[in-house]
mmCIF file of N, CA and C in Angstrom:
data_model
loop_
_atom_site.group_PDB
_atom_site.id
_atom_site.type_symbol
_atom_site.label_atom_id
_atom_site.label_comp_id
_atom_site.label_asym_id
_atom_site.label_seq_id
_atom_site.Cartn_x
_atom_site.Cartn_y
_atom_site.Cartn_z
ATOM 1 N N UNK A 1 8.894 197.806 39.621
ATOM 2 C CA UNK A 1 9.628 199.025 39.342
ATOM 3 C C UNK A 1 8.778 200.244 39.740
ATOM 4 N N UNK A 2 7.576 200.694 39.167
ATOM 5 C CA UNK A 2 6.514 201.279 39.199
ATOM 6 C C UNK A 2 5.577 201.345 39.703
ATOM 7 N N UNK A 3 4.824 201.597 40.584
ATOM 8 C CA UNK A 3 3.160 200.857 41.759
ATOM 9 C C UNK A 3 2.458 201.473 40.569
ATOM 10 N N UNK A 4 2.542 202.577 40.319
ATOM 11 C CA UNK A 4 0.894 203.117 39.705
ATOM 12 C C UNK A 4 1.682 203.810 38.272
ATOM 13 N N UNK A 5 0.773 202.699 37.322
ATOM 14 C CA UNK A 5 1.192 203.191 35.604
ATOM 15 C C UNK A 5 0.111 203.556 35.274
ATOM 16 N N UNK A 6 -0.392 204.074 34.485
ATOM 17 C CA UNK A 6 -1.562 204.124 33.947
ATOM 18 C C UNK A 6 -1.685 203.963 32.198
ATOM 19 N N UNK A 7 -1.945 203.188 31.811
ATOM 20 C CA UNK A 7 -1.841 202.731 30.111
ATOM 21 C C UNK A 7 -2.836 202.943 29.505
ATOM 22 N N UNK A 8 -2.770 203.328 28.426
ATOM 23 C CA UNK A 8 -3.600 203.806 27.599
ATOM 24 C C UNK A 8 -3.299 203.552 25.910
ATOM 25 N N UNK A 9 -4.581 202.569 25.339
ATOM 26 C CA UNK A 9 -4.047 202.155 24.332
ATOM 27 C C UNK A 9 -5.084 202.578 23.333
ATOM 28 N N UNK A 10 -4.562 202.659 21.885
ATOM 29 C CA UNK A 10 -5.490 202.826 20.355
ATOM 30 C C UNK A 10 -4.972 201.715 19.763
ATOM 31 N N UNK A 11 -6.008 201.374 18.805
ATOM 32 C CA UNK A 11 -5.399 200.287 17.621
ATOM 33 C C UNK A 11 -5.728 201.265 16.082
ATOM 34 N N UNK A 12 -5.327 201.168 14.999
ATOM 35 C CA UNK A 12 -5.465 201.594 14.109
ATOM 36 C C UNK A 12 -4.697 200.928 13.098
ATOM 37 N N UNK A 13 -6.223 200.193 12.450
ATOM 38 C CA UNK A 13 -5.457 199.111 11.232
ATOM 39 C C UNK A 13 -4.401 198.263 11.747
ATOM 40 N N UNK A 14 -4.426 197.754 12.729
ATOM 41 C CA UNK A 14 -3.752 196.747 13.472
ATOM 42 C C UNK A 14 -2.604 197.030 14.084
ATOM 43 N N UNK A 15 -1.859 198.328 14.072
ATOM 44 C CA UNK A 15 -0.775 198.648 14.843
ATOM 45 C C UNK A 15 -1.496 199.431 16.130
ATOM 46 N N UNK A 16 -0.977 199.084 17.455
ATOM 47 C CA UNK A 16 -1.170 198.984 18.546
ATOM 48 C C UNK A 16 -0.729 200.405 18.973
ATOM 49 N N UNK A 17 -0.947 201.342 19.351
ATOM 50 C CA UNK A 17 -0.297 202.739 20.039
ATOM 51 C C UNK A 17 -0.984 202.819 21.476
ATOM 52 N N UNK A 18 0.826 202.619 21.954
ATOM 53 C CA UNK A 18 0.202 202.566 23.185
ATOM 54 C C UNK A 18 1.514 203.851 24.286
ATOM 55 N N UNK A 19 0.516 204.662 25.280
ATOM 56 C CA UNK A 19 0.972 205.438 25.985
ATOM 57 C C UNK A 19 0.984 205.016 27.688
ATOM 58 N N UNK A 20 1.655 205.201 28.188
ATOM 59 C CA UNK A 20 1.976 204.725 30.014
ATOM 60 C C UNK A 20 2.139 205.968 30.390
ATOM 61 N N UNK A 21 1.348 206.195 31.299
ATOM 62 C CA UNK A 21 1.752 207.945 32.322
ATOM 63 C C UNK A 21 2.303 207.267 33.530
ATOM 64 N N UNK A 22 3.479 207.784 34.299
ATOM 65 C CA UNK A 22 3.651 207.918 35.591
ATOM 66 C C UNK A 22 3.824 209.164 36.185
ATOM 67 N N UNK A 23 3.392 209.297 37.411
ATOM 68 C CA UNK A 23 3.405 210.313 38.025
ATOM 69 C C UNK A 23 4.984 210.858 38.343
ATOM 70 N N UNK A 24 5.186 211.861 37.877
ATOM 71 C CA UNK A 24 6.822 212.839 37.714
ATOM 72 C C UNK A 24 7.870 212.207 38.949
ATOM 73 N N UNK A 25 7.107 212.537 40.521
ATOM 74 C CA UNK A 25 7.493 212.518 41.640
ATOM 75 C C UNK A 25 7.973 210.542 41.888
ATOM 76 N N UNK A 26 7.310 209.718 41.493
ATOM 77 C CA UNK A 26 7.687 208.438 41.606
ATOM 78 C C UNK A 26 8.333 208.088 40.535
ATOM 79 N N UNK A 27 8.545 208.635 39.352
ATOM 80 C CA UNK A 27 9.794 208.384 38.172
ATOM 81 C C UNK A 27 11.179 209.147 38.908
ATOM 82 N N UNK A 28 11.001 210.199 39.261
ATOM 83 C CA UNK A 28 12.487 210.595 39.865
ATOM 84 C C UNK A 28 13.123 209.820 41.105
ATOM 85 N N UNK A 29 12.083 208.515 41.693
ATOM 86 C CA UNK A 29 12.306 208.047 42.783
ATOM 87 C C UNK A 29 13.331 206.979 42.141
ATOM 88 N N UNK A 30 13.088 206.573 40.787
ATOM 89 C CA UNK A 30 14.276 205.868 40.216
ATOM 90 C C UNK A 30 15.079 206.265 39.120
ATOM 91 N N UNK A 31 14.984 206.881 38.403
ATOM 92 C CA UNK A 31 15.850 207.616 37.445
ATOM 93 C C UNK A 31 15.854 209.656 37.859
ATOM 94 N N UNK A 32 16.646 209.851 37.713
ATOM 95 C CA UNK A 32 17.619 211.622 37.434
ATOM 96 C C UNK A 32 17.014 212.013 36.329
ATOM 97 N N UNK A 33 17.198 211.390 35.014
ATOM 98 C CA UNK A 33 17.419 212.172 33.974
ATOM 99 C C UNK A 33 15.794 211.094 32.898
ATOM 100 N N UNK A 34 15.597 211.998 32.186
ATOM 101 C CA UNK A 34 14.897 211.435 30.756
ATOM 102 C C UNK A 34 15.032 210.996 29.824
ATOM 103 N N UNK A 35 15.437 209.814 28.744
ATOM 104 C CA UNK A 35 15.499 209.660 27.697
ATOM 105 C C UNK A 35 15.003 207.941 27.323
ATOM 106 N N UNK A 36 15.456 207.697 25.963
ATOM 107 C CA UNK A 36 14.699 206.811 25.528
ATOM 108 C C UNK A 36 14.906 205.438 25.868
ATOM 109 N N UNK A 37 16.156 205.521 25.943
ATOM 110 C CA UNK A 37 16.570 204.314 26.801
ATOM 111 C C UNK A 37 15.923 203.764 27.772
ATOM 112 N N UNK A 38 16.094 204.686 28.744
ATOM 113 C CA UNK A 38 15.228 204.342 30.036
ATOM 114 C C UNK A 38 14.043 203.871 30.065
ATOM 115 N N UNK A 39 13.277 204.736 28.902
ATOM 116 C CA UNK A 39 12.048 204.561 28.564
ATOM 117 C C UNK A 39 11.883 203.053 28.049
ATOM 118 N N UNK A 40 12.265 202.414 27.511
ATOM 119 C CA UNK A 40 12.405 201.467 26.452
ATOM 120 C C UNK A 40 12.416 200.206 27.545
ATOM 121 N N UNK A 41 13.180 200.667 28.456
ATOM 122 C CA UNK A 41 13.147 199.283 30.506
ATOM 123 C C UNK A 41 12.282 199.746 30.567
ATOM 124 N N UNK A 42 11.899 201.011 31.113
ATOM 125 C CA UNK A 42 10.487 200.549 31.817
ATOM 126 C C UNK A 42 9.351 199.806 31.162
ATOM 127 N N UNK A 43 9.140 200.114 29.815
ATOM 128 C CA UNK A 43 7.880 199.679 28.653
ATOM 129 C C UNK A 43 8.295 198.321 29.205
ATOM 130 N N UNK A 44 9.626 197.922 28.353
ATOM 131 C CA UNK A 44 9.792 196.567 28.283
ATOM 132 C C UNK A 44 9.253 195.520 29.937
ATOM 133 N N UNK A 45 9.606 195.934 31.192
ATOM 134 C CA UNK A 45 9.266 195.712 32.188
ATOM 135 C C UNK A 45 7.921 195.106 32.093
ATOM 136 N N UNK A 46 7.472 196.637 31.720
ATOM 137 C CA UNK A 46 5.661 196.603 32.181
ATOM 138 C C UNK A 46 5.062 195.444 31.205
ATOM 139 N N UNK A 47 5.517 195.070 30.446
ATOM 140 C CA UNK A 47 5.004 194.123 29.390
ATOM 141 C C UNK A 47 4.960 193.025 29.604
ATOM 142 N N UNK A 48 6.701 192.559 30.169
ATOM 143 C CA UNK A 48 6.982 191.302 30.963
ATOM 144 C C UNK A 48 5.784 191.132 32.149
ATOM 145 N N UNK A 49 5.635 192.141 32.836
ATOM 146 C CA UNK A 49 4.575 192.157 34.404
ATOM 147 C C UNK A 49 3.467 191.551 33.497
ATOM 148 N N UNK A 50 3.015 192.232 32.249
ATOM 149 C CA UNK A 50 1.321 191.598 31.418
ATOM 150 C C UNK A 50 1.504 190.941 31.430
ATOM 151 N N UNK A 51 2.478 189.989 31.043
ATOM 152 C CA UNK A 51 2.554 188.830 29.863
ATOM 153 C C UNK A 51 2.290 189.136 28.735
ATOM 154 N N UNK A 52 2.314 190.721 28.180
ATOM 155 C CA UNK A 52 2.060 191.238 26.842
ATOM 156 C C UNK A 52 3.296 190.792 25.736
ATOM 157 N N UNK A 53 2.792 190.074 24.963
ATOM 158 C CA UNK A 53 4.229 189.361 24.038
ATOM 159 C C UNK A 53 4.187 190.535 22.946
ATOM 160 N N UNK A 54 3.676 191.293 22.624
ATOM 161 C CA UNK A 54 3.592 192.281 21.907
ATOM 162 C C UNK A 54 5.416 193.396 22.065
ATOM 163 N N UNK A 55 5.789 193.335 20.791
ATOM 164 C CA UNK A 55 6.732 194.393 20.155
ATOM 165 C C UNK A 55 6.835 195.543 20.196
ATOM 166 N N UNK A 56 7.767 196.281 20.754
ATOM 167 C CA UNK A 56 7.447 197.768 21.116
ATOM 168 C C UNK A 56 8.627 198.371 19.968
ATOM 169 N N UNK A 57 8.003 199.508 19.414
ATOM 170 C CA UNK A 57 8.677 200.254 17.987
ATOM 171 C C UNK A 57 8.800 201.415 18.571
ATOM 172 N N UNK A 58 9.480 202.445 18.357
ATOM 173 C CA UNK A 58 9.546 203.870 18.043
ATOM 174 C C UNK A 58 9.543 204.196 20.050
ATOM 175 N N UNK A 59 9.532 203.767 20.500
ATOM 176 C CA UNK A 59 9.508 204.169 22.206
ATOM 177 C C UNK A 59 9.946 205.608 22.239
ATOM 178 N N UNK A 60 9.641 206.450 22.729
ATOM 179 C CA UNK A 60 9.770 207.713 23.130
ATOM 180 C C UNK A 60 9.396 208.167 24.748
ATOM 181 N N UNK A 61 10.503 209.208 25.330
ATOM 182 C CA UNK A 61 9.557 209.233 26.524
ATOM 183 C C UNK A 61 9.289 210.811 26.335
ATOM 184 N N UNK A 62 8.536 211.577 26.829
ATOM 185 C CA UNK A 62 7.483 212.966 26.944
ATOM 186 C C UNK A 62 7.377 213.304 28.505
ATOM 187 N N UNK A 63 7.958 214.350 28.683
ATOM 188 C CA UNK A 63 7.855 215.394 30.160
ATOM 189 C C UNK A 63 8.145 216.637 29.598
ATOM 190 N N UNK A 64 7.140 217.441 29.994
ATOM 191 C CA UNK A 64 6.918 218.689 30.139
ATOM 192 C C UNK A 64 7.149 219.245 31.571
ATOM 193 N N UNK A 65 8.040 220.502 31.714
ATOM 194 C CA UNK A 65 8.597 221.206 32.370
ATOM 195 C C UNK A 65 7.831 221.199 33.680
ATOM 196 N N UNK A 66 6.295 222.053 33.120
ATOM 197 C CA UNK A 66 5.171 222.269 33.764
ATOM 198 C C UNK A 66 4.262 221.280 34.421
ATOM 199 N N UNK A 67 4.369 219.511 33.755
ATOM 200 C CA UNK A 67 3.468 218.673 33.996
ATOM 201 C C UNK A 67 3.965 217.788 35.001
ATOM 202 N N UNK A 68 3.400 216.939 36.155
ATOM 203 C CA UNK A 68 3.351 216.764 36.623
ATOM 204 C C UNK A 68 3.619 214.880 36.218
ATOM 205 N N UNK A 69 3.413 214.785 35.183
ATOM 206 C CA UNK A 69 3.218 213.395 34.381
ATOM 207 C C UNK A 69 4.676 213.373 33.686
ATOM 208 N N UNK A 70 5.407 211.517 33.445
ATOM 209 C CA UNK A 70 6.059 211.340 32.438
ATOM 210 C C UNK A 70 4.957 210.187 31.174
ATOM 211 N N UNK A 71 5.466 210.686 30.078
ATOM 212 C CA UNK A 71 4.964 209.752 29.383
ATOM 213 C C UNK A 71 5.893 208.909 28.745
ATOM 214 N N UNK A 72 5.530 207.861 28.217
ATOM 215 C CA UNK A 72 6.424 206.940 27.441
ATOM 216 C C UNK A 72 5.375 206.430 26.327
ATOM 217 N N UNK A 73 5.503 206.783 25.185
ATOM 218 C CA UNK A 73 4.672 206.070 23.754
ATOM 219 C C UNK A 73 5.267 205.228 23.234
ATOM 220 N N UNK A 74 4.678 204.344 22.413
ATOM 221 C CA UNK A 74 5.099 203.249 21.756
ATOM 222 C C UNK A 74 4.107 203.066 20.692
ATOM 223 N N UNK A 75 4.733 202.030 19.450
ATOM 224 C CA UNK A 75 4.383 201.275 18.608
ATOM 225 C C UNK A 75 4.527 199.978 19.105
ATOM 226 N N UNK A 76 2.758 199.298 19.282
ATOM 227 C CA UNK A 76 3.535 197.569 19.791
ATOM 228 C C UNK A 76 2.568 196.458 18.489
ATOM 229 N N UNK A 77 3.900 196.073 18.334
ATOM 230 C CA UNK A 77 3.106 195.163 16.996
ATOM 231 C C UNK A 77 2.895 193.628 17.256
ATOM 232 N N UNK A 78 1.761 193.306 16.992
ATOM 233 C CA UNK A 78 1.643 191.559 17.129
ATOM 234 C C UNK A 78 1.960 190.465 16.470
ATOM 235 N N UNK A 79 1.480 191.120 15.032
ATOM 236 C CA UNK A 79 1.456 190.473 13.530
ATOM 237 C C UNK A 79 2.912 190.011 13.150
ATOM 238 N N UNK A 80 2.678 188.556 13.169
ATOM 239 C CA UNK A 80 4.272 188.542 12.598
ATOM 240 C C UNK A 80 5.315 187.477 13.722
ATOM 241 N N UNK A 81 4.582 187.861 14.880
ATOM 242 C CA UNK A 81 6.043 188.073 15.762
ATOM 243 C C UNK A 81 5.845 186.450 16.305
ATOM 244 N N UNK A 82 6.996 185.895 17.228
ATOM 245 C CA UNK A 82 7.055 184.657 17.113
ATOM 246 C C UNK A 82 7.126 185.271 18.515
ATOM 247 N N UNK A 83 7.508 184.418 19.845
ATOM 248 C CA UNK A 83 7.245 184.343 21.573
ATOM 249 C C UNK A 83 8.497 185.865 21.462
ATOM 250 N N UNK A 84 7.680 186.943 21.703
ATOM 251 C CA UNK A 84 9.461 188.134 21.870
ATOM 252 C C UNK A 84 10.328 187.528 23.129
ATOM 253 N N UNK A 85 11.094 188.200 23.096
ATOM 254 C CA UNK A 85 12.553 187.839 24.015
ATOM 255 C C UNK A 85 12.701 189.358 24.028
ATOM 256 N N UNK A 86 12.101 189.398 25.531
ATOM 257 C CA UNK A 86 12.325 190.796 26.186
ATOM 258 C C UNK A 86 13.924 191.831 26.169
ATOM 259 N N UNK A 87 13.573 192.898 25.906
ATOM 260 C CA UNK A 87 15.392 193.349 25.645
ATOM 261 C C UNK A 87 15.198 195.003 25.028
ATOM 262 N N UNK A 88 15.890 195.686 24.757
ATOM 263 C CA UNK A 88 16.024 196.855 24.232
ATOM 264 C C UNK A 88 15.641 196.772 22.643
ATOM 265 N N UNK A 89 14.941 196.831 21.943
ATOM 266 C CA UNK A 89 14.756 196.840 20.578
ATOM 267 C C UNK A 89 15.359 197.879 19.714
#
């Protein structure tokens, strides 16, 4: 979907926060518009590409007018979870 993501992760007390930048100009090469939805395929995508079985919570995506970057954040949780079955949460 994406050539160049760039991920960036924290853990804190075992929940996973994790952020993906793409560059503005190659997100408009496949989506028009911004929202969470969208956001929520691409995460989910990029996870399938890891093999990251990890749970994504709260997905949000972040563009600023001025920036040159989209972001997409997440909550991805491990604890708990049995093989996920990739999909819109």
């Amino acid at each position: 979907m994406f050539n160049n993501i760039i991920e960036k992760r924290t853990v804190n007390d075992g929940l996973h926060s994790l952020v993906l930048e793409i560059a503005e100009n190659e997100y408009k090469q496949v989506y028009d518009e911004y929202n969470d939805e969208i956001a929520s395929k691409i995460l989910n995508h990029h996870l399938v590409n890891r093999g990251d079985d990890g749970r994504p919570t709260d997905v949000q995506i972040h563009h600023e007018s001025d920036s040159n970057i989209v972001k997409i954040s997440a909550n991805i949780h491990y604890l708990g979870n049995s093989h996920t079955t990739y999909g819109i949460h």
